[in-house]
Amino acid sequence: EYDPTYYVRGLHVDKNRGNILKLDRHKYVKVAYHGFTKLTKEERADLYFNSPHINEFTEPEFQCLDTLFSLPEAYLYSQMITIKDEGEF
């Protein structure tokens, strides 16, 4: 069931890895979720800080969710990632 309080504006979707990210103004990944599973600090560091390929969080690899209309899409995206990871599809 949809929870409208689960996500907030200003998120980024990592389309390649299936993660939802919350960045600060210095583009530091403060919080990251894979589906509905929160990534640990070590997992975030491996994916986003120790990688030389990620220095900008822009299209086409990332999608910014900056309106209230995009929050249900983020929730649906997390549900799809969870279903895919559970092997149902």
Short mmCIF file of N, CA and C in Angstrom, two decimals:
data_model
loop_
_atom_site.label_atom_id
_atom_site.label_comp_id
_atom_site.label_asym_id
_atom_site.label_seq_id
_atom_site.Cartn_x
_atom_site.Cartn_y
_atom_site.Cartn_z
N GLU A 1 0.84 -1.17 0.00
CA GLU A 1 0.00 0.00 0.00
C GLU A 1 0.89 1.24 0.00
N TYR A 2 0.50 2.24 -0.76
CA TYR A 2 1.29 3.45 -0.93
C TYR A 2 1.34 4.26 0.36
N ASP A 3 2.54 4.67 0.75
CA ASP A 3 2.75 5.52 1.92
C ASP A 3 3.26 6.87 1.44
N PRO A 4 2.43 7.92 1.44
CA PRO A 4 2.86 9.21 0.90
C PRO A 4 3.93 9.91 1.73
N THR A 5 4.22 9.43 2.92
CA THR A 5 5.24 10.06 3.76
C THR A 5 6.61 9.38 3.65
N TYR A 6 6.71 8.34 2.83
CA TYR A 6 7.94 7.55 2.77
C TYR A 6 9.09 8.32 2.12
N TYR A 7 8.81 9.05 1.06
CA TYR A 7 9.84 9.80 0.35
C TYR A 7 9.56 11.30 0.40
N VAL A 8 10.61 12.08 0.16
CA VAL A 8 10.51 13.54 0.12
C VAL A 8 11.05 14.05 -1.21
N ARG A 9 10.77 15.30 -1.51
CA ARG A 9 11.29 15.89 -2.76
C ARG A 9 12.81 15.98 -2.71
N GLY A 10 13.41 16.07 -3.89
CA GLY A 10 14.84 16.24 -3.99
C GLY A 10 15.63 14.94 -4.06
N LEU A 11 14.96 13.85 -4.36
CA LEU A 11 15.64 12.56 -4.47
C LEU A 11 16.20 12.38 -5.87
N HIS A 12 17.14 11.44 -5.99
CA HIS A 12 17.69 11.06 -7.28
C HIS A 12 17.54 9.55 -7.43
N VAL A 13 17.18 9.13 -8.62
CA VAL A 13 17.08 7.70 -8.93
C VAL A 13 18.33 7.32 -9.72
N ASP A 14 19.04 6.33 -9.23
CA ASP A 14 20.17 5.75 -9.96
C ASP A 14 19.58 4.64 -10.82
N LYS A 15 19.41 4.93 -12.09
CA LYS A 15 18.74 3.99 -13.00
C LYS A 15 19.53 2.72 -13.24
N ASN A 16 20.85 2.79 -13.18
CA ASN A 16 21.67 1.62 -13.44
C ASN A 16 21.71 0.64 -12.28
N ARG A 17 21.64 1.15 -11.05
CA ARG A 17 21.77 0.29 -9.88
C ARG A 17 20.45 0.04 -9.15
N GLY A 18 19.41 0.79 -9.49
CA GLY A 18 18.12 0.61 -8.85
C GLY A 18 18.03 1.22 -7.47
N ASN A 19 18.77 2.32 -7.26
CA ASN A 19 18.79 2.94 -5.95
C ASN A 19 18.10 4.30 -5.96
N ILE A 20 17.53 4.66 -4.81
CA ILE A 20 16.97 5.99 -4.59
C ILE A 20 17.93 6.70 -3.64
N LEU A 21 18.37 7.90 -4.02
CA LEU A 21 19.40 8.62 -3.27
C LEU A 21 18.90 9.95 -2.76
N LYS A 22 19.39 10.33 -1.59
CA LYS A 22 19.19 11.67 -1.06
C LYS A 22 20.57 12.30 -0.95
N LEU A 23 20.78 13.38 -1.73
CA LEU A 23 22.07 14.06 -1.77
C LEU A 23 22.00 15.36 -0.97
N ASP A 24 23.15 15.78 -0.44
CA ASP A 24 23.20 17.11 0.15
C ASP A 24 23.67 18.09 -0.93
N ARG A 25 23.85 19.34 -0.57
CA ARG A 25 24.20 20.35 -1.59
C ARG A 25 25.60 20.18 -2.16
N HIS A 26 26.42 19.34 -1.53
CA HIS A 26 27.77 19.06 -2.03
C HIS A 26 27.82 17.74 -2.81
N LYS A 27 26.66 17.21 -3.14
CA LYS A 27 26.51 15.95 -3.87
C LYS A 27 27.05 14.75 -3.11
N TYR A 28 26.95 14.81 -1.81
CA TYR A 28 27.30 13.70 -0.94
C TYR A 28 26.03 12.87 -0.73
N VAL A 29 26.13 11.56 -0.94
CA VAL A 29 24.97 10.67 -0.78
C VAL A 29 24.76 10.43 0.70
N LYS A 30 23.76 11.11 1.26
CA LYS A 30 23.48 11.00 2.69
C LYS A 30 22.71 9.73 3.02
N VAL A 31 21.74 9.39 2.17
CA VAL A 31 20.89 8.22 2.39
C VAL A 31 20.67 7.56 1.04
N ALA A 32 20.67 6.24 1.02
CA ALA A 32 20.40 5.50 -0.22
C ALA A 32 19.58 4.26 0.11
N TYR A 33 18.63 3.99 -0.76
CA TYR A 33 17.79 2.80 -0.63
C TYR A 33 17.86 2.00 -1.92
N HIS A 34 17.92 0.70 -1.77
CA HIS A 34 17.77 -0.22 -2.90
C HIS A 34 16.43 -0.90 -2.70
N GLY A 35 15.46 -0.50 -3.49
CA GLY A 35 14.08 -0.91 -3.20
C GLY A 35 13.67 -0.21 -1.92
N PHE A 36 13.30 -0.99 -0.90
CA PHE A 36 12.98 -0.42 0.40
C PHE A 36 14.05 -0.75 1.44
N THR A 37 15.18 -1.27 0.99
CA THR A 37 16.27 -1.62 1.89
C THR A 37 17.29 -0.49 1.95
N LYS A 38 17.52 0.01 3.14
CA LYS A 38 18.48 1.10 3.31
C LYS A 38 19.89 0.56 3.19
N LEU A 39 20.72 1.23 2.37
CA LEU A 39 22.10 0.81 2.20
C LEU A 39 22.95 1.30 3.37
N THR A 40 23.92 0.50 3.75
CA THR A 40 24.83 0.89 4.83
C THR A 40 25.80 1.95 4.32
N LYS A 41 26.50 2.56 5.25
CA LYS A 41 27.50 3.57 4.89
C LYS A 41 28.59 2.96 4.00
N GLU A 42 28.98 1.74 4.30
CA GLU A 42 30.01 1.06 3.51
C GLU A 42 29.53 0.78 2.09
N GLU A 43 28.27 0.35 1.96
CA GLU A 43 27.71 0.10 0.63
C GLU A 43 27.62 1.39 -0.18
N ARG A 44 27.20 2.48 0.47
CA ARG A 44 27.14 3.78 -0.22
C ARG A 44 28.53 4.22 -0.66
N ALA A 45 29.53 4.02 0.20
CA ALA A 45 30.90 4.42 -0.14
C ALA A 45 31.41 3.62 -1.33
N ASP A 46 31.16 2.32 -1.34
CA ASP A 46 31.61 1.49 -2.46
C ASP A 46 30.97 1.90 -3.77
N LEU A 47 29.69 2.25 -3.72
CA LEU A 47 28.96 2.57 -4.95
C LEU A 47 29.21 3.98 -5.45
N TYR A 48 29.32 4.95 -4.53
CA TYR A 48 29.29 6.34 -4.97
C TYR A 48 30.52 7.17 -4.62
N PHE A 49 31.29 6.79 -3.60
CA PHE A 49 32.44 7.60 -3.23
C PHE A 49 33.75 7.05 -3.76
N ASN A 50 33.85 5.74 -3.82
CA ASN A 50 35.08 5.10 -4.27
C ASN A 50 35.09 4.81 -5.76
N SER A 51 34.07 5.27 -6.46
CA SER A 51 33.97 5.01 -7.89
C SER A 51 34.41 6.25 -8.67
N PRO A 52 35.39 6.11 -9.55
CA PRO A 52 35.86 7.26 -10.32
C PRO A 52 34.87 7.70 -11.40
N HIS A 53 33.88 6.89 -11.69
CA HIS A 53 32.96 7.19 -12.78
C HIS A 53 31.79 8.07 -12.36
N ILE A 54 31.57 8.21 -11.07
CA ILE A 54 30.43 9.00 -10.62
C ILE A 54 30.94 10.28 -9.97
N ASN A 55 30.77 11.38 -10.68
CA ASN A 55 31.09 12.67 -10.09
C ASN A 55 29.95 13.65 -10.28
N GLU A 56 29.03 13.32 -11.15
CA GLU A 56 27.83 14.13 -11.37
C GLU A 56 26.62 13.20 -11.28
N PHE A 57 25.56 13.73 -10.77
CA PHE A 57 24.33 12.94 -10.66
C PHE A 57 23.31 13.50 -11.64
N THR A 58 23.62 13.33 -12.93
CA THR A 58 22.80 13.92 -13.99
C THR A 58 22.30 12.85 -14.94
N GLU A 59 21.43 13.27 -15.84
CA GLU A 59 20.90 12.40 -16.89
C GLU A 59 22.05 11.88 -17.75
N PRO A 60 21.98 10.76 -18.36
CA PRO A 60 20.87 9.81 -18.40
C PRO A 60 20.92 8.75 -17.31
N GLU A 61 22.01 8.69 -16.54
CA GLU A 61 22.12 7.65 -15.51
C GLU A 61 21.25 7.92 -14.28
N PHE A 62 20.96 9.18 -14.03
CA PHE A 62 20.21 9.56 -12.83
C PHE A 62 19.01 10.40 -13.22
N GLN A 63 17.96 10.28 -12.42
CA GLN A 63 16.75 11.07 -12.62
C GLN A 63 16.44 11.81 -11.34
N CYS A 64 16.28 13.12 -11.42
CA CYS A 64 15.95 13.93 -10.26
C CYS A 64 14.44 13.92 -10.05
N LEU A 65 14.02 13.68 -8.81
CA LEU A 65 12.61 13.68 -8.46
C LEU A 65 12.35 14.93 -7.63
N ASP A 66 12.03 16.03 -8.31
CA ASP A 66 11.97 17.31 -7.62
C ASP A 66 10.57 17.89 -7.48
N THR A 67 9.55 17.13 -7.84
CA THR A 67 8.19 17.61 -7.65
C THR A 67 7.40 16.62 -6.80
N LEU A 68 6.32 17.10 -6.23
CA LEU A 68 5.47 16.21 -5.44
C LEU A 68 4.83 15.13 -6.30
N PHE A 69 4.66 15.43 -7.58
CA PHE A 69 4.05 14.45 -8.50
C PHE A 69 4.97 13.25 -8.75
N SER A 70 6.27 13.44 -8.56
CA SER A 70 7.21 12.36 -8.84
C SER A 70 7.41 11.42 -7.65
N LEU A 71 6.92 11.78 -6.48
CA LEU A 71 7.11 10.93 -5.31
C LEU A 71 6.39 9.58 -5.41
N PRO A 72 5.15 9.53 -5.93
CA PRO A 72 4.55 8.21 -6.14
C PRO A 72 5.33 7.36 -7.13
N GLU A 73 5.97 7.99 -8.11
CA GLU A 73 6.81 7.25 -9.06
C GLU A 73 8.01 6.62 -8.35
N ALA A 74 8.60 7.35 -7.41
CA ALA A 74 9.73 6.80 -6.65
C ALA A 74 9.29 5.60 -5.82
N TYR A 75 8.12 5.69 -5.24
CA TYR A 75 7.58 4.59 -4.44
C TYR A 75 7.33 3.37 -5.32
N LEU A 76 6.74 3.60 -6.49
CA LEU A 76 6.48 2.52 -7.44
C LEU A 76 7.79 1.91 -7.92
N TYR A 77 8.79 2.75 -8.18
CA TYR A 77 10.11 2.27 -8.60
C TYR A 77 10.70 1.36 -7.52
N SER A 78 10.59 1.75 -6.26
CA SER A 78 11.11 0.92 -5.17
C SER A 78 10.37 -0.41 -5.08
N GLN A 79 9.07 -0.38 -5.31
CA GLN A 79 8.31 -1.63 -5.32
C GLN A 79 8.76 -2.55 -6.45
N MET A 80 9.01 -1.98 -7.62
CA MET A 80 9.47 -2.80 -8.76
C MET A 80 10.84 -3.40 -8.49
N ILE A 81 11.74 -2.64 -7.89
CA ILE A 81 13.07 -3.15 -7.57
C ILE A 81 12.97 -4.29 -6.55
N THR A 82 12.12 -4.12 -5.55
CA THR A 82 11.92 -5.17 -4.55
C THR A 82 11.38 -6.44 -5.17
N ILE A 83 10.40 -6.31 -6.03
CA ILE A 83 9.82 -7.48 -6.70
C ILE A 83 10.86 -8.17 -7.57
N LYS A 84 11.65 -7.39 -8.29
CA LYS A 84 12.69 -7.97 -9.15
C LYS A 84 13.74 -8.69 -8.33
N ASP A 85 14.19 -8.09 -7.21
CA ASP A 85 15.19 -8.72 -6.37
C ASP A 85 14.70 -9.99 -5.68
N GLU A 86 13.40 -10.04 -5.43
CA GLU A 86 12.83 -11.24 -4.81
C GLU A 86 12.64 -12.37 -5.81
N GLY A 87 12.90 -12.09 -7.09
CA GLY A 87 12.82 -13.12 -8.11
C GLY A 87 11.46 -13.44 -8.62
N GLU A 88 10.51 -12.54 -8.37
CA GLU A 88 9.16 -12.81 -8.84
C GLU A 88 9.02 -12.58 -10.34
N PHE A 89 9.96 -11.83 -10.92
CA PHE A 89 9.97 -11.60 -12.37
C PHE A 89 11.35 -11.74 -12.92
#
